[in-house]
Coordinates of C-alpha atoms in Angstrom, one line a residue:
Chain A
M1 CA 20.1 22.7 19.1
K2 CA 20.4 19.4 17.4
V3 CA 17.5 17.7 15.5
Y4 CA 17.5 14.1 14.3
F5 CA 14.9 13.0 11.8
K6 CA 14.2 9.5 10.4
P7 CA 11.3 8.8 8.0
E8 CA 9.9 5.3 7.7
G9 CA 7.3 3.5 5.7
G10 CA 5.3 4.6 2.7
F11 CA 4.1 2.9 -0.5
G12 CA 7.6 1.7 -1.3
F13 CA 11.0 1.6 0.3
F14 CA 13.5 3.9 -1.3
P15 CA 17.0 3.6 0.2
G16 CA 17.9 7.2 -0.7
L17 CA 14.8 8.7 0.9
N18 CA 15.1 6.8 4.1
K19 CA 18.4 8.1 5.3
P20 CA 18.5 9.7 8.7
L21 CA 18.9 13.5 8.8
E22 CA 20.8 15.4 11.5
L23 CA 20.7 19.1 11.8
N24 CA 22.7 21.3 14.1
S25 CA 21.5 24.9 14.5
E26 CA 25.1 26.1 15.0
T27 CA 26.1 25.0 11.6
L28 CA 23.0 26.2 9.8
P29 CA 22.8 29.7 8.3
A30 CA 21.4 32.0 11.0
E31 CA 18.1 32.6 9.2
E32 CA 17.4 28.9 8.8
A33 CA 18.6 28.1 12.3
S34 CA 16.0 30.7 13.6
H35 CA 13.3 29.1 11.4
L36 CA 14.0 25.7 12.7
R37 CA 14.0 26.9 16.3
N38 CA 10.6 28.6 15.6
L39 CA 9.2 25.4 14.2
V40 CA 10.3 23.4 17.2
N41 CA 8.9 26.1 19.6
E42 CA 5.6 26.4 17.7
A43 CA 5.1 22.7 17.9
R44 CA 5.8 22.9 21.7
F45 CA 8.0 19.9 20.9
F46 CA 9.2 19.3 24.4
T47 CA 5.7 19.0 25.8
L48 CA 4.4 16.5 23.2
P49 CA 3.8 12.8 24.0
N50 CA 6.4 10.4 22.5
Q51 CA 3.7 8.6 20.6
N52 CA 0.0 9.1 20.0
E53 CA -2.1 6.0 19.8
Q54 CA -0.9 4.1 16.8
P55 CA -3.6 3.0 14.3
V56 CA -4.0 -0.8 14.2
R57 CA -5.5 -0.7 10.7
G58 CA -4.1 0.7 7.5
A59 CA -1.0 0.2 5.3
D60 CA 1.6 2.2 3.4
M61 CA 1.4 5.1 5.9
K62 CA 4.6 7.1 6.6
H63 CA 6.0 7.5 10.1
Y64 CA 8.6 9.8 11.3
T65 CA 10.8 9.9 14.4
I66 CA 12.1 13.3 15.5
K67 CA 14.6 13.8 18.3
V68 CA 15.6 17.3 19.5
E69 CA 18.4 18.1 21.9
D70 CA 18.6 21.7 23.2
K71 CA 20.7 22.7 26.1
D72 CA 19.7 20.4 29.0
Q73 CA 16.6 19.1 27.2
E74 CA 16.2 16.0 25.1
H75 CA 12.9 14.7 23.7
W76 CA 11.7 12.4 20.9
V77 CA 8.3 11.9 19.2
Q78 CA 7.0 9.5 16.6
V79 CA 4.3 10.9 14.2
S80 CA 2.4 9.7 11.2
D81 CA 1.0 11.4 8.2
T82 CA -2.4 11.6 9.8
E83 CA -1.0 13.8 12.5
V84 CA -3.6 16.5 13.2
N85 CA -1.3 18.9 15.1
L86 CA -0.6 21.5 12.4
P87 CA 2.6 23.1 13.9
L88 CA 4.0 19.6 14.2
Q89 CA 3.0 18.9 10.6
N90 CA 4.9 22.0 9.6
L91 CA 8.0 20.7 11.4
V92 CA 7.7 17.3 9.7
N93 CA 7.3 19.0 6.3
Y94 CA 10.4 21.1 6.8
L95 CA 12.5 18.1 7.9
N96 CA 11.1 16.0 5.0
N97 CA 12.3 18.6 2.5
K98 CA 15.7 18.9 4.1
Q99 CA 16.1 15.1 4.2
K100 CA 15.3 14.9 0.5
K101 CA 18.0 17.4 -0.3
V102 CA 20.6 15.7 1.9
G103 CA 19.7 12.4 0.3
V104 CA 20.6 13.8 -3.1
K105 CA 24.3 14.3 -2.1
Chain B
M1 CA -41.6 -4.2 4.0
A2 CA -39.3 -7.0 3.0
L3 CA -36.4 -4.6 2.6
R4 CA -37.1 -3.0 5.9
A5 CA -37.0 -6.4 7.6
L6 CA -33.7 -7.2 5.9
V7 CA -32.1 -4.0 7.0
G8 CA -32.8 -4.8 10.6
D9 CA -32.1 -8.5 10.4
P10 CA -28.4 -9.3 11.2
T11 CA -28.9 -13.0 10.6
F12 CA -27.1 -13.3 7.3
R13 CA -24.4 -10.7 8.0
S14 CA -23.6 -12.7 11.2
L15 CA -23.2 -15.9 9.3
R16 CA -20.1 -14.7 7.6
L17 CA -16.9 -15.8 9.3
G18 CA -14.1 -13.5 10.4
P19 CA -13.8 -10.0 11.9
R20 CA -15.4 -7.2 10.0
L21 CA -14.3 -3.7 9.1
S22 CA -15.1 -1.2 11.8
S23 CA -18.7 -0.1 12.0
D24 CA -17.7 3.6 12.0
V25 CA -17.0 3.4 8.2
N26 CA -19.5 5.7 6.8
R27 CA -22.3 4.0 4.9
K28 CA -24.3 6.4 2.8
I29 CA -26.9 3.8 2.0
P30 CA -27.8 0.8 4.1
S31 CA -26.2 -2.2 2.5
A32 CA -29.5 -4.0 2.1
F33 CA -30.6 -1.3 -0.4
L34 CA -27.5 -1.6 -2.5
V35 CA -27.7 -4.0 -5.4
A36 CA -24.7 -6.3 -5.5
G37 CA -22.4 -5.3 -8.4
E38 CA -23.3 -1.6 -8.1
K39 CA -20.4 0.4 -6.7
Q40 CA -20.7 3.5 -4.6
R41 CA -17.8 5.8 -4.9
T42 CA -17.2 9.1 -3.2
I43 CA -14.0 11.2 -3.9
F44 CA -12.9 13.9 -1.4
T45 CA -10.2 16.5 -1.7
A46 CA -8.0 17.4 1.2
N47 CA -7.0 20.6 -0.6
Q48 CA -3.3 20.0 0.2
S49 CA -4.1 19.7 3.9
Q50 CA -3.6 16.5 5.9
T51 CA -7.1 16.6 7.3
L52 CA -9.3 13.5 6.5
P53 CA -11.6 12.8 4.8
G54 CA -11.7 16.3 3.2
T55 CA -14.6 17.8 1.2
I56 CA -16.7 15.8 -1.3
V57 CA -15.9 16.6 -4.9
R58 CA -17.4 13.7 -6.8
T59 CA -20.1 11.1 -6.0
E60 CA -21.3 8.0 -7.8
G61 CA -22.8 8.7 -11.2
S62 CA -21.7 12.3 -11.4
P63 CA -19.8 13.5 -14.5
D64 CA -16.1 14.2 -14.8
S65 CA -15.0 16.9 -12.4
G66 CA -12.2 18.2 -14.7
D67 CA -9.7 17.6 -11.9
I68 CA -7.5 14.8 -13.2
A69 CA -6.6 13.4 -9.8
V70 CA -10.3 13.3 -8.8
D71 CA -11.3 11.6 -12.0
E72 CA -8.5 9.1 -12.0
A73 CA -9.3 8.1 -8.4
Y74 CA -13.0 7.7 -9.4
N75 CA -12.3 5.8 -12.6
Y76 CA -9.6 3.5 -11.2
L77 CA -11.5 2.7 -8.0
G78 CA -14.4 1.8 -10.3
A79 CA -12.2 -0.4 -12.4
T80 CA -10.9 -2.2 -9.3
Y81 CA -14.4 -2.7 -8.0
D82 CA -15.5 -4.1 -11.4
F83 CA -12.5 -6.4 -11.4
F84 CA -13.3 -8.0 -8.1
W85 CA -16.9 -8.2 -8.9
K86 CA -16.7 -9.7 -12.4
V87 CA -13.7 -12.0 -11.8
F88 CA -14.3 -13.1 -8.2
N89 CA -17.9 -12.1 -7.6
R90 CA -16.7 -10.0 -4.7
N91 CA -18.9 -7.1 -3.8
S92 CA -16.4 -4.4 -2.8
I93 CA -13.8 -4.4 0.0
D94 CA -15.9 -6.3 2.5
D95 CA -17.9 -8.3 0.0
E96 CA -20.9 -6.5 1.4
G97 CA -20.9 -3.5 -0.9
L98 CA -18.8 -1.2 1.3
P99 CA -18.8 2.3 -0.3
L100 CA -15.4 3.2 -1.7
N101 CA -14.0 6.5 -0.3
G102 CA -10.9 8.1 -1.8
T103 CA -9.2 11.3 -0.8
V104 CA -6.9 13.1 -3.3
H105 CA -4.7 16.2 -3.0
F106 CA -3.6 15.0 0.5
G107 CA -0.8 17.1 2.0
Q108 CA 1.7 19.5 0.4
D109 CA 3.9 17.8 -2.3
Y110 CA 3.0 14.6 -0.6
A111 CA 4.7 11.7 -2.3
N112 CA 2.7 8.7 -1.1
A113 CA -0.6 6.8 -1.1
F114 CA -2.0 4.8 1.7
W115 CA -5.0 2.9 3.1
D116 CA -5.9 4.2 6.5
G117 CA -8.4 1.5 7.4
Q118 CA -11.3 3.4 6.1
R119 CA -10.3 5.1 2.9
M120 CA -7.7 5.3 0.2
V121 CA -5.6 8.5 0.3
F122 CA -3.4 9.9 -2.5
G123 CA -0.9 12.7 -2.6
D124 CA 0.0 14.9 -5.5
G125 CA 3.7 13.9 -5.5
D126 CA 6.5 16.4 -5.3
N127 CA 6.8 16.8 -9.1
E128 CA 10.6 16.3 -8.6
L129 CA 10.7 12.6 -8.2
F130 CA 7.0 11.6 -8.0
N131 CA 4.0 12.4 -10.1
R132 CA 0.5 12.3 -8.6
F133 CA -0.2 9.0 -7.0
T134 CA -3.5 8.5 -8.9
V135 CA -1.7 8.2 -12.2
S136 CA -1.2 4.4 -12.0
I137 CA -4.3 2.2 -11.9
D138 CA -2.3 -0.5 -10.1
V139 CA -1.4 1.8 -7.3
I140 CA -5.1 2.6 -6.7
A141 CA -5.9 -1.1 -6.9
H142 CA -3.0 -1.9 -4.6
E143 CA -4.5 0.4 -1.9
L144 CA -8.0 -1.0 -2.3
T145 CA -6.6 -4.5 -2.0
H146 CA -5.1 -3.6 1.4
G147 CA -8.7 -3.2 2.5
V148 CA -9.7 -6.6 1.1
T149 CA -6.7 -8.2 2.9
E150 CA -7.6 -6.4 6.1
D151 CA -11.2 -7.6 5.9
E152 CA -10.3 -11.3 5.1
T153 CA -7.2 -12.2 7.1
Q154 CA -5.5 -9.2 8.8
L155 CA -2.0 -10.2 7.8
L156 CA 0.3 -8.5 10.4
Y157 CA 2.0 -5.5 8.8
S158 CA 5.5 -6.6 9.8
S159 CA 8.3 -8.9 8.5
Q160 CA 7.1 -11.8 6.4
S161 CA 3.4 -11.5 7.0
G162 CA 3.7 -7.8 6.2
A163 CA 5.6 -8.6 3.0
L164 CA 2.8 -11.1 2.1
N165 CA 0.3 -8.3 2.8
E166 CA 2.2 -6.0 0.4
S167 CA 2.6 -8.7 -2.2
I168 CA -1.1 -9.5 -2.3
S169 CA -1.7 -5.8 -3.0
D170 CA 0.8 -5.8 -5.8
V171 CA -0.6 -9.0 -7.2
F172 CA -4.2 -7.7 -7.4
G173 CA -2.9 -4.2 -8.4
S174 CA -1.2 -5.7 -11.4
L175 CA -4.1 -8.0 -12.2
V176 CA -6.5 -5.0 -12.3
K177 CA -4.2 -3.3 -14.7
Q178 CA -3.9 -6.4 -16.9
Y179 CA -7.7 -7.0 -16.8
T180 CA -8.3 -3.4 -17.8
L181 CA -5.8 -3.7 -20.7
N182 CA -6.9 -7.2 -21.6
Q183 CA -3.4 -8.5 -21.4
T184 CA -2.2 -12.1 -21.0
A185 CA 0.5 -12.9 -18.5
A186 CA 3.0 -13.0 -21.3
E187 CA 1.9 -9.6 -22.6
A188 CA 1.9 -7.7 -19.2
D189 CA 4.8 -5.6 -18.0
W190 CA 4.4 -6.8 -14.4
L191 CA 5.5 -3.3 -13.2
I192 CA 4.0 -1.6 -10.2
G193 CA 3.7 2.2 -10.5
A194 CA 4.8 2.6 -14.1
G195 CA 4.4 6.4 -14.8
L196 CA 4.6 7.3 -11.2
F197 CA 8.1 8.6 -11.3
T198 CA 9.0 11.8 -13.1
D199 CA 11.4 11.6 -16.0
K200 CA 14.2 12.7 -13.6
V201 CA 14.3 9.2 -12.0
Q202 CA 16.5 6.7 -13.7
G203 CA 15.3 3.2 -14.6
S204 CA 17.6 0.3 -15.0
N205 CA 18.7 -1.7 -18.0
G206 CA 17.4 1.1 -20.3
Q207 CA 13.8 0.8 -19.0
A208 CA 11.7 3.6 -17.6
A209 CA 11.7 3.6 -13.9
A210 CA 8.8 2.1 -11.9
L211 CA 8.3 1.4 -8.2
R212 CA 8.6 -2.4 -8.4
S213 CA 9.0 -5.2 -10.9
M214 CA 7.2 -8.4 -10.1
K215 CA 8.9 -10.1 -13.1
D216 CA 12.4 -9.1 -12.1
P217 CA 12.5 -7.7 -8.5
G218 CA 15.4 -5.4 -7.9
T219 CA 15.5 -3.8 -11.4
A220 CA 12.7 -1.3 -11.2
Y221 CA 15.0 1.7 -10.7
D222 CA 18.6 2.6 -10.1
D223 CA 18.8 6.3 -9.4
P224 CA 21.4 8.6 -7.7
V225 CA 18.7 10.1 -5.5
L226 CA 16.4 7.1 -4.7
G227 CA 19.2 4.5 -4.7
K228 CA 18.8 1.1 -6.2
D229 CA 15.6 -1.0 -6.1
P230 CA 16.3 -3.2 -3.0
Q231 CA 13.8 -6.0 -3.7
P232 CA 15.1 -9.6 -3.8
G233 CA 13.5 -12.2 -6.0
H234 CA 14.8 -15.3 -4.1
M235 CA 15.0 -16.4 -0.5
N236 CA 18.8 -16.6 -0.8
D237 CA 18.7 -12.8 -0.9
F238 CA 16.0 -12.2 1.8
V239 CA 16.7 -8.9 3.6
N240 CA 16.8 -8.9 7.4
T241 CA 16.1 -5.3 8.4
F242 CA 14.2 -3.2 11.0
E243 CA 13.5 -0.6 8.3
D244 CA 10.2 -0.5 6.5
N245 CA 8.4 -2.5 9.2
G246 CA 10.8 -5.3 8.8
G247 CA 11.2 -5.0 5.0
V248 CA 7.5 -5.3 4.0
H249 CA 8.1 -3.4 0.7
I250 CA 11.5 -5.1 0.2
N251 CA 10.9 -8.8 0.7
S252 CA 7.5 -8.7 -1.0
G253 CA 9.6 -9.1 -4.1
I254 CA 9.9 -12.8 -3.4
P255 CA 6.2 -13.8 -3.3
N256 CA 5.7 -11.2 -6.2
K257 CA 8.1 -13.2 -8.3
A258 CA 6.5 -16.5 -7.3
F259 CA 3.1 -15.1 -8.5
Y260 CA 4.6 -13.9 -11.8
L261 CA 6.2 -17.3 -12.4
A262 CA 3.0 -19.2 -11.5
A263 CA 1.0 -17.0 -14.0
I264 CA 3.6 -17.5 -16.7
N265 CA 3.7 -21.3 -16.0
L266 CA -0.1 -21.4 -16.3
G267 CA -0.3 -19.1 -19.3
G268 CA -3.3 -17.1 -20.6
Y269 CA -4.9 -14.4 -18.5
A270 CA -3.2 -14.3 -15.1
W271 CA -6.5 -13.5 -13.2
E272 CA -8.2 -16.7 -14.5
K273 CA -6.1 -19.3 -12.7
A274 CA -3.1 -17.9 -10.8
G275 CA -5.2 -14.9 -9.6
R276 CA -8.1 -17.2 -8.6
I277 CA -5.7 -19.4 -6.6
W278 CA -4.2 -16.5 -4.8
Y279 CA -7.7 -15.1 -4.1
E280 CA -8.9 -18.4 -2.7
T281 CA -5.8 -18.5 -0.5
L282 CA -6.5 -15.1 0.8
L283 CA -10.0 -16.3 1.8
D284 CA -8.7 -19.5 3.2
S285 CA -9.4 -19.7 6.9
R286 CA -6.2 -21.6 7.5
L287 CA -4.2 -18.4 6.5
K288 CA -3.4 -16.8 9.8
P289 CA -2.4 -13.2 10.5
N290 CA 1.2 -14.2 11.3
A291 CA 1.6 -16.4 8.3
K292 CA 5.1 -16.6 6.7
F293 CA 6.0 -17.2 3.1
Q294 CA 6.1 -20.9 3.4
R295 CA 2.7 -21.3 4.9
F296 CA 1.2 -19.0 2.3
A297 CA 2.9 -21.1 -0.4
E298 CA 1.6 -24.3 1.0
L299 CA -2.0 -22.9 1.0
T300 CA -1.7 -21.8 -2.6
L301 CA -0.8 -25.4 -3.4
E302 CA -3.8 -26.7 -1.6
N303 CA -6.0 -24.2 -3.5
A304 CA -4.2 -25.0 -6.8
K305 CA -5.4 -28.6 -6.7
R306 CA -9.0 -27.6 -7.6
F307 CA -7.6 -26.0 -10.7
D308 CA -5.3 -28.7 -11.7
A309 CA -2.4 -26.3 -11.3
E310 CA -0.4 -27.7 -8.4
A311 CA 2.7 -28.4 -10.4
A312 CA 2.8 -25.0 -12.0
V313 CA 2.4 -23.3 -8.6
R314 CA 4.9 -25.5 -6.8
N315 CA 7.4 -24.9 -9.6
A316 CA 7.0 -21.1 -9.0
W317 CA 7.6 -21.3 -5.3
A318 CA 10.5 -23.6 -5.8
Q319 CA 12.1 -21.2 -8.2
V320 CA 12.2 -18.5 -5.5
G321 CA 13.5 -20.8 -2.8
I322 CA 10.3 -21.1 -0.7
L323 CA 9.3 -24.7 -1.4
P324 CA 11.5 -27.7 -2.4
Y325 CA 10.9 -29.2 -5.8
N326 CA 8.9 -32.4 -5.5
E327 CA 10.6 -35.3 -7.3
S328 CA 7.3 -37.0 -7.9
I329 CA 5.8 -34.1 -9.8
D330 CA 6.1 -33.6 -13.5
Y331 CA 6.8 -29.9 -13.9
S332 CA 6.5 -29.9 -17.7
I333 CA 3.7 -27.4 -18.2

């Protein structure tokens, strides 16, 4: 399974924190690969709409694009910080933390 | 009886031009019962969830909660309200006494603050790179100003109009800080988000890191993790990008620098002339949602005439490459 993640927006633009992240479950430690797969499954990722209705008001909110490829399936979603789907929030939080660590390198 | 009649009478509310904030914004007290100049703050906590608005932890007039994020949000929203009221006679975000709602402790290690169209929302930061987002008064004033801009002109949050939207929030964010500290334009640091980064983030030129510098865009930080502050301070360095809604937090450095230069040219307290000119421009009906830098600059010139400040303002925009110098104007300030 491959997961692509790209954060956007926020109060400021920080080049190091906006780099895209790519994860491949085959190259992750087995435990982490299992955790990632669970997060994707718990979010029922492949059944989610690509985008919920985007707010027309507001400023400085963060948005995230996530794309997952798994066997013969491929799907992407865009979510914001006001996403109310808790399992999807958990996936975003995991990917955010991973992105920050990759950005350090 | 008279008050009851006023509550039900939309005549005067309807007279005001321009679209209003959505009516679903929660008003705890009908606006007719609020005395202009009296703020109405409510601070909520999301308790590290991402559910809004959260639960109420402090209301208007109640004492310190002991929770520093709650009390900073309460105090700095109050300072921002007072600034707009005392300096521009503006009664809250909508100039009609809209209650100020802020939510703190949003999300887990959430390193951001935003305006969602109804309220200001602040994360606690990750404590690795970012402290809590209530720590800087200018950050709180920045978010509240997004509400003011949305109420007055709805600058589209993309490309140049979005960068203007961001710049206006930085301008009034910085002015609220300067007003609170009683600083002249020459005394102010012109930094946005000073204190927001942890000590781990490296500044530039030996200075502590901040989010943005209005005085010297592109120099607020230079850090191995965050990268280098990408803001330009001149149109020659304008960044064409799809990132960040077309660079709204990047190219805002250009109008930010123009405001700084105008304030320095005019001298004294920045809110008295430069701030007044920018505020009148924000209210100017000729400022359209898709305005670009040049149109905004032209309107500031129009509004500067009333304050005998046209040369100083034109000079500022010329220095950042937005407007040409006018040979017929004496720029000596």
